[in-house]
Each structure stands twice: as C-alpha cells, then as structure tokens.
C-alpha cells in the first residue's frame, strides 16, 4: 500500500519500521514539531522524525492540521491507500478521515473500549488490571470510538510497570498493524463496532495523579498507581512541609498497626501505614531539593522521630 504515517514518540517507531520492512511505501511522515525540553530547553527531535530521516523518508511537522490547505493539498496529491496514526498527539480532522480508501488506521494501547484517551497503558496498570493489549481501529470523529479491526492481549504481572509495558506493546502493536493492513487488502479483516457501554477513560496525566493519598488508598492501590505513573507523575506526598518523591516501594509491613501515613522503621525498613490497616515499604525516597536515599538512609539522614507522619 501507499501510506501516510502520523506519529511522534518512541512508541510509534516500531510500527513505522515494520510497515517499511513489510514492503509498504510510506510517502510522507507527519510528526509533532521539535519542542524545547529539559533544563537547558534544547530542541527535542521527535523519535519518529529521527527514524524517518534515517530511512530517507519525507517528514513534515505542521503546527496545525485541521485547517491547513497546504497539507490537505499534499495528501490529496499523494492519494494514500491508508493513513496510519500511532500516538501522533493531534486530533485527525474529518477531511483526513475521509481521504484514503482504507481510512485512518490507529494503533491504540489498550483493549478497546476500555481505556480510551491519552494514557491507556498507564491507567491500566494504575488500576490494577491483570491484562491489557493493543487494538487497531478505524478512526472516526470521536475519542477512540471507531470500529475495532484486530487486537492482541498481553498479561500484566503483579510488579510490571507501565514503563516496562510500553516497549513490549509497541512491538506487538507494530506486528498487529502489518497484519491489519494485509487483512484489509485481502478482505479478511472486518470492522467490529465497539460496545460503548463498556467504555472507560484514560485521561492525560497530571501531577495530582501522583499524590499517594494514604488515608483513602490501600497499600496495593498506592503501589499499583506507582507502577502506572512512574517516572511521571510518580508517587509523591508531603513530609515536614516539603514534597517527597518515592522512587521505589513495595507492599509489606502489615501487622505493625500503623495509622494512615504513620512512619515506622523498627523492623530495619522504612514502612508507612495506608488505608484499611495496610502498609508500604519505602525502598527509595527523595525529599524535594535533596538526593535520593534508601529508606533507612533517609531515617538516619533526617533523624526521623517516632510518630512522624507522611502526608
């Protein structure tokens, strides 16, 4: 097929490479503009752009696509068989949806209709799901509401993090896109409407999502959210009036009878109480403006006193 590829982050790179390896022609790549990032605000080149240039593909980085006569003219001249959309970060306008004969094919990082939205992988882990996957779907005007084409399921282990799932799902998804294109071409892949009644949302993450909320969440719930949200927004709380980040944690320390947020280190490990009598071991922490420390180094370095509270 003749394709146009729309994608931006590392998650999209395996799909771009897979469709090229399968013999498809990628006539044009759309990606987000280079953005300043980091403390030095240096321009960050999107991973998809880096990969596309390596293969000698033409790349454009429009600031807007909904009303863009130049882009529209380019795509109408190409007349792609399909437009592939993988973590592009833009809402696809109606004129693009209607252009290719096979439509706009999206790779989404969940088992639709669950976890529609910007952060499906993170929220699936944060909510304690034991299974997720990837879905190819036909984009429509809604938010991840289009017809499903194919899906692949992947187990989520009890200690698996979203950061570990991202590369795994990106490669499984790349294979699924290639299979989907072949199935569309030979007619073996049929569209299946989503069950909208079973839809859940996976909104874009905010800093507030990383709040531990030990009073209302059990240790397992806090741990699941850390697995889903690390490294950003991570897991954080307040200690002595300053923000404290928890870089590593695990569930444990039950039986100490700790109140919510109460700290204890009598067992030789730093433990904090959570809701319903549960507890967490804080393996590595970092007070705002300070270096990372193991739990017990934190106890010694800041001379913790019995009865101190996190939160």
mmCIF file of C-alpha atoms in Angstrom:
data_model
loop_
_atom_site.group_PDB
_atom_site.id
_atom_site.type_symbol
_atom_site.label_atom_id
_atom_site.label_comp_id
_atom_site.label_asym_id
_atom_site.label_seq_id
_atom_site.Cartn_x
_atom_site.Cartn_y
_atom_site.Cartn_z
ATOM 1 C CA UNK A 1 0.000 0.000 0.000
ATOM 2 C CA UNK A 2 0.884 3.659 -0.316
ATOM 3 C CA UNK A 3 0.745 5.086 3.211
ATOM 4 C CA UNK A 4 0.996 8.324 5.143
ATOM 5 C CA UNK A 5 2.328 7.809 8.669
ATOM 6 C CA UNK A 6 1.410 10.066 11.609
ATOM 7 C CA UNK A 7 3.285 9.538 14.884
ATOM 8 C CA UNK A 8 5.600 11.240 17.345
ATOM 9 C CA UNK A 9 7.110 9.327 20.327
ATOM 10 C CA UNK A 10 9.247 6.210 20.624
ATOM 11 C CA UNK A 11 6.094 4.078 20.918
ATOM 12 C CA UNK A 12 5.334 4.760 17.237
ATOM 13 C CA UNK A 13 8.784 3.955 15.830
ATOM 14 C CA UNK A 14 8.450 0.124 15.658
ATOM 15 C CA UNK A 15 5.256 0.475 13.594
ATOM 16 C CA UNK A 16 6.922 2.804 11.093
ATOM 17 C CA UNK A 17 9.841 0.399 10.725
ATOM 18 C CA UNK A 18 7.558 -2.644 10.496
ATOM 19 C CA UNK A 19 5.438 -1.305 7.632
ATOM 20 C CA UNK A 20 8.583 -0.378 5.717
ATOM 21 C CA UNK A 21 10.017 -3.858 6.295
ATOM 22 C CA UNK A 22 6.736 -5.356 5.042
ATOM 23 C CA UNK A 23 7.215 -3.578 1.712
ATOM 24 C CA UNK A 24 4.710 -0.743 2.060
ATOM 25 C CA UNK A 25 5.522 2.680 0.643
ATOM 26 C CA UNK A 26 5.491 5.492 3.218
ATOM 27 C CA UNK A 27 5.026 8.545 1.011
ATOM 28 C CA UNK A 28 5.004 11.074 3.841
ATOM 29 C CA UNK A 29 5.549 11.199 7.616
ATOM 30 C CA UNK A 30 3.723 13.682 9.851
ATOM 31 C CA UNK A 31 5.086 14.290 13.330
ATOM 32 C CA UNK A 32 4.896 16.968 16.013
ATOM 33 C CA UNK A 33 7.237 19.970 15.739
ATOM 34 C CA UNK A 34 10.582 19.895 17.542
ATOM 35 C CA UNK A 35 9.975 21.171 21.092
ATOM 36 C CA UNK A 36 12.299 22.660 23.729
ATOM 37 C CA UNK A 37 12.755 20.312 26.685
ATOM 38 C CA UNK A 38 14.896 19.844 29.773
ATOM 39 C CA UNK A 39 16.541 22.425 31.983
ATOM 40 C CA UNK A 40 18.507 23.866 29.080
ATOM 41 C CA UNK A 41 15.348 23.987 26.898
ATOM 42 C CA UNK A 42 17.177 22.412 23.977
ATOM 43 C CA UNK A 43 15.102 21.437 20.948
ATOM 44 C CA UNK A 44 13.993 17.810 21.188
ATOM 45 C CA UNK A 45 13.572 15.998 17.877
ATOM 46 C CA UNK A 46 10.668 13.502 17.941
ATOM 47 C CA UNK A 47 11.811 9.859 17.737
ATOM 48 C CA UNK A 48 9.576 9.260 14.700
ATOM 49 C CA UNK A 49 11.321 12.074 12.827
ATOM 50 C CA UNK A 50 14.728 10.617 13.695
ATOM 51 C CA UNK A 51 13.680 7.189 12.404
ATOM 52 C CA UNK A 52 12.023 8.549 9.258
ATOM 53 C CA UNK A 53 15.075 10.578 8.255
ATOM 54 C CA UNK A 54 17.252 7.510 8.777
ATOM 55 C CA UNK A 55 15.159 5.746 6.119
ATOM 56 C CA UNK A 56 15.208 8.749 3.802
ATOM 57 C CA UNK A 57 11.502 9.496 4.207
ATOM 58 C CA UNK A 58 9.998 12.936 3.749
ATOM 59 C CA UNK A 59 8.929 14.474 7.075
ATOM 60 C CA UNK A 60 6.706 17.448 7.753
ATOM 61 C CA UNK A 61 5.875 18.899 11.186
ATOM 62 C CA UNK A 62 2.782 21.085 10.891
ATOM 63 C CA UNK A 63 1.731 23.134 13.923
ATOM 64 C CA UNK A 64 -1.915 22.563 12.977
ATOM 65 C CA UNK A 65 -3.680 20.168 10.648
ATOM 66 C CA UNK A 66 -7.416 20.882 10.949
ATOM 67 C CA UNK A 67 -7.233 23.980 8.746
ATOM 68 C CA UNK A 68 -4.113 23.586 6.626
ATOM 69 C CA UNK A 69 -4.637 23.974 2.891
ATOM 70 C CA UNK A 70 -1.019 23.148 2.071
ATOM 71 C CA UNK A 71 -1.146 19.852 3.983
ATOM 72 C CA UNK A 72 -4.511 18.983 2.508
ATOM 73 C CA UNK A 73 -3.198 19.560 -0.993
ATOM 74 C CA UNK A 74 -0.164 17.363 -0.307
ATOM 75 C CA UNK A 75 -2.243 14.453 0.981
ATOM 76 C CA UNK A 76 -4.803 14.722 -1.819
ATOM 77 C CA UNK A 77 -1.944 14.610 -4.327
ATOM 78 C CA UNK A 78 -0.465 11.506 -2.671
ATOM 79 C CA UNK A 79 -3.857 9.726 -2.559
ATOM 80 C CA UNK A 80 -2.727 7.236 0.140
ATOM 81 C CA UNK A 81 -4.446 3.883 0.477
ATOM 82 C CA UNK A 82 -4.419 4.383 4.264
ATOM 83 C CA UNK A 83 -3.220 6.878 6.854
ATOM 84 C CA UNK A 84 -1.604 5.254 9.888
ATOM 85 C CA UNK A 85 -1.924 7.107 13.195
ATOM 86 C CA UNK A 86 0.202 5.966 16.150
ATOM 87 C CA UNK A 87 0.495 8.287 19.161
ATOM 88 C CA UNK A 88 0.558 11.337 16.907
ATOM 89 C CA UNK A 89 -0.839 13.717 19.516
ATOM 90 C CA UNK A 90 -3.265 15.507 17.188
ATOM 91 C CA UNK A 91 -7.000 15.109 16.558
ATOM 92 C CA UNK A 92 -7.437 13.958 12.966
ATOM 93 C CA UNK A 93 -9.851 16.255 11.067
ATOM 94 C CA UNK A 94 -12.777 14.998 9.012
ATOM 95 C CA UNK A 95 -11.119 15.737 5.679
ATOM 96 C CA UNK A 96 -8.229 13.415 6.576
ATOM 97 C CA UNK A 97 -10.577 10.708 7.838
ATOM 98 C CA UNK A 98 -12.432 10.667 4.520
ATOM 99 C CA UNK A 99 -9.406 10.772 2.216
ATOM 100 C CA UNK A 100 -7.919 7.217 1.983
ATOM 101 C CA UNK A 101 -9.821 4.238 0.623
ATOM 102 C CA UNK A 102 -8.984 2.200 3.751
ATOM 103 C CA UNK A 103 -9.452 5.148 6.078
ATOM 104 C CA UNK A 104 -7.257 6.158 9.008
ATOM 105 C CA UNK A 105 -5.931 3.169 10.949
ATOM 106 C CA UNK A 106 -4.994 3.829 14.577
ATOM 107 C CA UNK A 107 -2.903 1.676 16.903
ATOM 108 C CA UNK A 108 -4.204 2.134 20.457
ATOM 109 C CA UNK A 109 -2.503 0.868 23.618
ATOM 110 C CA UNK A 110 -5.460 -0.861 25.271
ATOM 111 C CA UNK A 111 -8.230 -3.372 24.645
ATOM 112 C CA UNK A 112 -10.962 -1.045 23.439
ATOM 113 C CA UNK A 113 -13.473 0.104 24.556
ATOM 114 C CA UNK A 114 -11.556 0.131 27.861
ATOM 115 C CA UNK A 115 -9.112 2.994 28.428
ATOM 116 C CA UNK A 116 -9.963 5.425 25.691
ATOM 117 C CA UNK A 117 -7.790 8.512 25.837
ATOM 118 C CA UNK A 118 -4.236 9.794 26.091
ATOM 119 C CA UNK A 119 -2.718 7.462 28.708
ATOM 120 C CA UNK A 120 -4.212 3.953 28.315
ATOM 121 C CA UNK A 121 -1.120 1.977 29.291
ATOM 122 C CA UNK A 122 -0.509 3.987 32.463
ATOM 123 C CA UNK A 123 -4.108 3.849 33.666
ATOM 124 C CA UNK A 124 -4.483 0.108 33.026
ATOM 125 C CA UNK A 125 -1.516 -0.578 35.307
ATOM 126 C CA UNK A 126 -2.537 2.065 37.854
ATOM 127 C CA UNK A 127 -5.987 0.498 38.181
ATOM 128 C CA UNK A 128 -4.528 -2.935 38.893
ATOM 129 C CA UNK A 129 -5.572 -4.615 35.653
ATOM 130 C CA UNK A 130 -4.069 -8.055 35.064
ATOM 131 C CA UNK A 131 -4.461 -7.866 31.284
ATOM 132 C CA UNK A 132 -4.134 -5.223 28.606
ATOM 133 C CA UNK A 133 -3.150 -5.215 24.953
ATOM 134 C CA UNK A 134 -3.197 -3.279 21.708
ATOM 135 C CA UNK A 135 -6.010 -2.619 19.272
ATOM 136 C CA UNK A 136 -6.089 -1.493 15.662
ATOM 137 C CA UNK A 137 -9.156 0.577 14.953
ATOM 138 C CA UNK A 138 -10.746 2.686 12.237
ATOM 139 C CA UNK A 139 -10.561 6.288 13.380
ATOM 140 C CA UNK A 140 -13.766 8.317 13.397
ATOM 141 C CA UNK A 141 -14.666 11.750 14.737
ATOM 142 C CA UNK A 142 -14.973 10.540 18.360
ATOM 143 C CA UNK A 143 -12.367 9.888 21.058
ATOM 144 C CA UNK A 144 -11.158 6.341 20.289
ATOM 145 C CA UNK A 145 -14.734 5.349 19.399
ATOM 146 C CA UNK A 146 -14.137 3.881 15.934
ATOM 147 C CA UNK A 147 -14.691 0.304 14.830
ATOM 148 C CA UNK A 148 -12.185 -2.295 16.047
ATOM 149 C CA UNK A 149 -10.174 -4.188 13.451
ATOM 150 C CA UNK A 150 -7.808 -6.510 15.382
ATOM 151 C CA UNK A 151 -6.469 -6.844 18.927
ATOM 152 C CA UNK A 152 -3.734 -8.679 20.826
ATOM 153 C CA UNK A 153 -3.877 -9.399 24.552
ATOM 154 C CA UNK A 154 -0.941 -9.125 26.968
ATOM 155 C CA UNK A 155 -0.776 -10.135 30.631
ATOM 156 C CA UNK A 156 0.262 -7.563 33.234
ATOM 157 C CA UNK A 157 2.362 -9.101 36.013
ATOM 158 C CA UNK A 158 1.851 -8.058 39.656
ATOM 159 C CA UNK A 159 5.042 -5.991 39.603
ATOM 160 C CA UNK A 160 5.037 -4.902 35.950
ATOM 161 C CA UNK A 161 5.338 -1.152 35.409
ATOM 162 C CA UNK A 162 3.881 0.926 32.607
ATOM 163 C CA UNK A 163 7.433 1.823 31.594
ATOM 164 C CA UNK A 164 8.124 -1.884 31.025
ATOM 165 C CA UNK A 165 4.886 -2.366 29.067
ATOM 166 C CA UNK A 166 5.481 0.491 26.629
ATOM 167 C CA UNK A 167 8.239 -1.169 24.536
ATOM 168 C CA UNK A 168 6.538 -4.571 24.708
ATOM 169 C CA UNK A 169 3.222 -3.203 23.456
ATOM 170 C CA UNK A 170 4.888 -1.031 20.816
ATOM 171 C CA UNK A 171 6.476 -4.063 19.154
ATOM 172 C CA UNK A 172 3.360 -6.235 19.429
ATOM 173 C CA UNK A 173 1.377 -3.333 18.040
ATOM 174 C CA UNK A 174 3.753 -2.933 15.108
ATOM 175 C CA UNK A 175 3.158 -6.550 14.086
ATOM 176 C CA UNK A 176 -0.580 -6.067 14.522
ATOM 177 C CA UNK A 177 -0.627 -3.049 12.192
ATOM 178 C CA UNK A 178 1.156 -5.035 9.460
ATOM 179 C CA UNK A 179 -1.338 -7.891 9.908
ATOM 180 C CA UNK A 180 -4.220 -5.414 9.828
ATOM 181 C CA UNK A 181 -3.059 -3.858 6.551
ATOM 182 C CA UNK A 182 -2.724 -7.286 4.943
ATOM 183 C CA UNK A 183 -6.196 -8.227 6.171
ATOM 184 C CA UNK A 184 -7.750 -5.045 4.847
ATOM 185 C CA UNK A 185 -6.150 -5.633 1.482
ATOM 186 C CA UNK A 186 -7.362 -9.231 1.121
ATOM 187 C CA UNK A 187 -10.722 -8.630 2.817
ATOM 188 C CA UNK A 188 -10.120 -10.984 5.769
ATOM 189 C CA UNK A 189 -10.276 -8.212 8.409
ATOM 190 C CA UNK A 190 -13.767 -6.969 9.163
ATOM 191 C CA UNK A 191 -14.746 -3.934 11.197
ATOM 192 C CA UNK A 192 -16.450 -4.563 14.554
ATOM 193 C CA UNK A 193 -18.324 -1.794 16.382
ATOM 194 C CA UNK A 194 -17.238 -1.125 19.938
ATOM 195 C CA UNK A 195 -19.527 -1.759 22.891
ATOM 196 C CA UNK A 196 -19.733 1.851 24.010
ATOM 197 C CA UNK A 197 -21.472 0.854 27.257
ATOM 198 C CA UNK A 198 -18.219 -0.765 28.407
ATOM 199 C CA UNK A 199 -16.037 2.271 27.724
ATOM 200 C CA UNK A 200 -13.651 3.652 30.337
ATOM 201 C CA UNK A 201 -11.443 6.723 30.091
ATOM 202 C CA UNK A 202 -7.662 7.145 30.388
ATOM 203 C CA UNK A 203 -7.197 10.914 30.590
ATOM 204 C CA UNK A 204 -3.882 12.700 30.191
ATOM 205 C CA UNK A 205 -1.837 12.501 33.395
ATOM 206 C CA UNK A 206 -1.447 15.439 35.757
ATOM 207 C CA UNK A 207 0.875 15.964 38.710
ATOM 208 C CA UNK A 208 -2.072 15.469 41.067
ATOM 209 C CA UNK A 209 -2.475 11.872 39.855
ATOM 210 C CA UNK A 210 0.790 11.058 41.657
ATOM 211 C CA UNK A 211 -0.493 12.006 45.121
ATOM 212 C CA UNK A 212 -0.292 8.923 47.342
ATOM 213 C CA UNK A 213 -3.467 9.681 49.376
ATOM 214 C CA UNK A 214 -2.600 7.168 52.094
ATOM 215 C CA UNK A 215 -5.761 7.973 54.052
ATOM 216 C CA UNK A 216 -8.080 6.766 51.298
ATOM 217 C CA UNK A 217 -5.977 4.218 49.372
ATOM 218 C CA UNK A 218 -4.734 0.805 50.444
ATOM 219 C CA UNK A 219 -1.078 -0.114 50.074
ATOM 220 C CA UNK A 220 -1.868 -2.189 46.972
ATOM 221 C CA UNK A 221 -3.750 0.699 45.383
ATOM 222 C CA UNK A 222 -0.862 3.099 46.034
ATOM 223 C CA UNK A 223 1.633 0.562 44.681
ATOM 224 C CA UNK A 224 -0.451 -0.016 41.528
ATOM 225 C CA UNK A 225 -0.599 3.716 40.874
ATOM 226 C CA UNK A 226 3.160 3.994 41.347
ATOM 227 C CA UNK A 227 3.650 1.163 38.815
ATOM 228 C CA UNK A 228 1.427 3.001 36.363
ATOM 229 C CA UNK A 229 2.707 6.518 36.899
ATOM 230 C CA UNK A 230 6.469 6.145 37.405
ATOM 231 C CA UNK A 231 8.571 8.097 36.440
ATOM 232 C CA UNK A 232 5.965 10.868 35.984
ATOM 233 C CA UNK A 233 3.970 11.951 37.895
ATOM 234 C CA UNK A 234 5.365 9.179 40.083
ATOM 235 C CA UNK A 235 4.291 8.800 43.701
ATOM 236 C CA UNK A 236 4.628 11.787 45.986
ATOM 237 C CA UNK A 237 3.419 13.149 49.293
ATOM 238 C CA UNK A 238 4.409 15.766 51.858
ATOM 239 C CA UNK A 239 6.946 15.416 54.675
ATOM 240 C CA UNK A 240 7.832 18.247 57.057
ATOM 241 C CA UNK A 241 6.117 20.666 54.714
ATOM 242 C CA UNK A 242 8.122 19.609 51.649
ATOM 243 C CA UNK A 243 7.305 17.385 48.708
ATOM 244 C CA UNK A 244 8.745 13.895 48.921
ATOM 245 C CA UNK A 245 9.070 11.511 45.978
ATOM 246 C CA UNK A 246 9.003 7.735 46.394
ATOM 247 C CA UNK A 247 11.168 6.214 43.652
ATOM 248 C CA UNK A 248 10.832 2.588 44.764
ATOM 249 C CA UNK A 249 8.300 0.872 47.002
ATOM 250 C CA UNK A 250 6.564 -2.418 47.597
ATOM 251 C CA UNK A 251 3.640 -3.724 49.608
ATOM 252 C CA UNK A 252 4.567 -5.069 53.033
ATOM 253 C CA UNK A 253 4.951 -4.254 56.687
ATOM 254 C CA UNK A 254 1.486 -5.361 57.757
ATOM 255 C CA UNK A 255 0.938 -6.149 61.403
ATOM 256 C CA UNK A 256 2.648 -3.057 62.766
ATOM 257 C CA UNK A 257 -0.706 -1.419 63.471
ATOM 258 C CA UNK A 258 0.247 1.832 61.775
ATOM 259 C CA UNK A 259 -2.197 4.638 61.182
ATOM 260 C CA UNK A 260 -2.550 6.161 57.729
ATOM 261 C CA UNK A 261 0.682 7.970 56.895
ATOM 262 C CA UNK A 262 2.425 6.919 60.109
ATOM 263 C CA UNK A 263 6.105 6.050 59.653
ATOM 264 C CA UNK A 264 7.948 3.198 61.356
ATOM 265 C CA UNK A 265 11.437 1.741 60.992
ATOM 266 C CA UNK A 266 11.605 -0.649 63.937
ATOM 267 C CA UNK A 267 11.956 -3.638 61.570
ATOM 268 C CA UNK A 268 15.028 -2.188 59.857
ATOM 269 C CA UNK A 269 12.993 -0.951 56.864
ATOM 270 C CA UNK A 270 11.065 2.285 56.403
ATOM 271 C CA UNK A 271 7.342 1.494 56.495
ATOM 272 C CA UNK A 272 4.317 3.766 56.128
ATOM 273 C CA UNK A 273 0.725 2.971 57.023
ATOM 274 C CA UNK A 274 -2.055 3.131 54.427
ATOM 275 C CA UNK A 275 -5.839 2.664 54.414
ATOM 276 C CA UNK A 276 -7.535 -0.441 55.848
ATOM 277 C CA UNK A 277 -4.572 -1.352 58.039
ATOM 278 C CA UNK A 278 -2.241 -1.982 55.097
ATOM 279 C CA UNK A 279 1.357 -0.777 54.803
ATOM 280 C CA UNK A 280 4.076 0.021 52.273
ATOM 281 C CA UNK A 281 7.840 -0.355 52.412
ATOM 282 C CA UNK A 282 9.515 2.781 51.081
ATOM 283 C CA UNK A 283 12.686 1.465 49.454
ATOM 284 C CA UNK A 284 13.993 4.693 47.916
ATOM 285 C CA UNK A 285 12.836 8.244 48.610
ATOM 286 C CA UNK A 286 13.863 11.784 47.764
ATOM 287 C CA UNK A 287 12.942 14.919 49.661
ATOM 288 C CA UNK A 288 12.460 17.995 47.494
ATOM 289 C CA UNK A 289 15.832 19.518 46.612
ATOM 290 C CA UNK A 290 17.801 16.607 48.097
ATOM 291 C CA UNK A 291 19.393 13.443 46.735
ATOM 292 C CA UNK A 292 17.802 10.021 46.519
ATOM 293 C CA UNK A 293 18.222 7.870 49.612
ATOM 294 C CA UNK A 294 17.335 4.366 50.680
ATOM 295 C CA UNK A 295 14.563 4.239 53.232
ATOM 296 C CA UNK A 296 16.872 3.668 56.196
ATOM 297 C CA UNK A 297 19.419 6.244 54.998
ATOM 298 C CA UNK A 298 16.524 8.690 54.931
ATOM 299 C CA UNK A 299 15.647 7.776 58.529
ATOM 300 C CA UNK A 300 19.214 8.366 59.671
ATOM 301 C CA UNK A 301 19.951 11.398 57.488
ATOM 302 C CA UNK A 302 16.871 13.329 58.580
ATOM 303 C CA UNK A 303 16.808 11.952 62.146
ATOM 304 C CA UNK A 304 13.216 10.821 61.961
ATOM 305 C CA UNK A 305 11.270 10.754 65.185
ATOM 306 C CA UNK A 306 8.706 8.143 66.140
ATOM 307 C CA UNK A 307 5.197 9.283 65.374
ATOM 308 C CA UNK A 308 6.099 11.416 62.346
ATOM 309 C CA UNK A 309 3.532 11.392 59.562
ATOM 310 C CA UNK A 310 3.771 11.284 55.790
ATOM 311 C CA UNK A 311 1.032 13.419 54.290
#
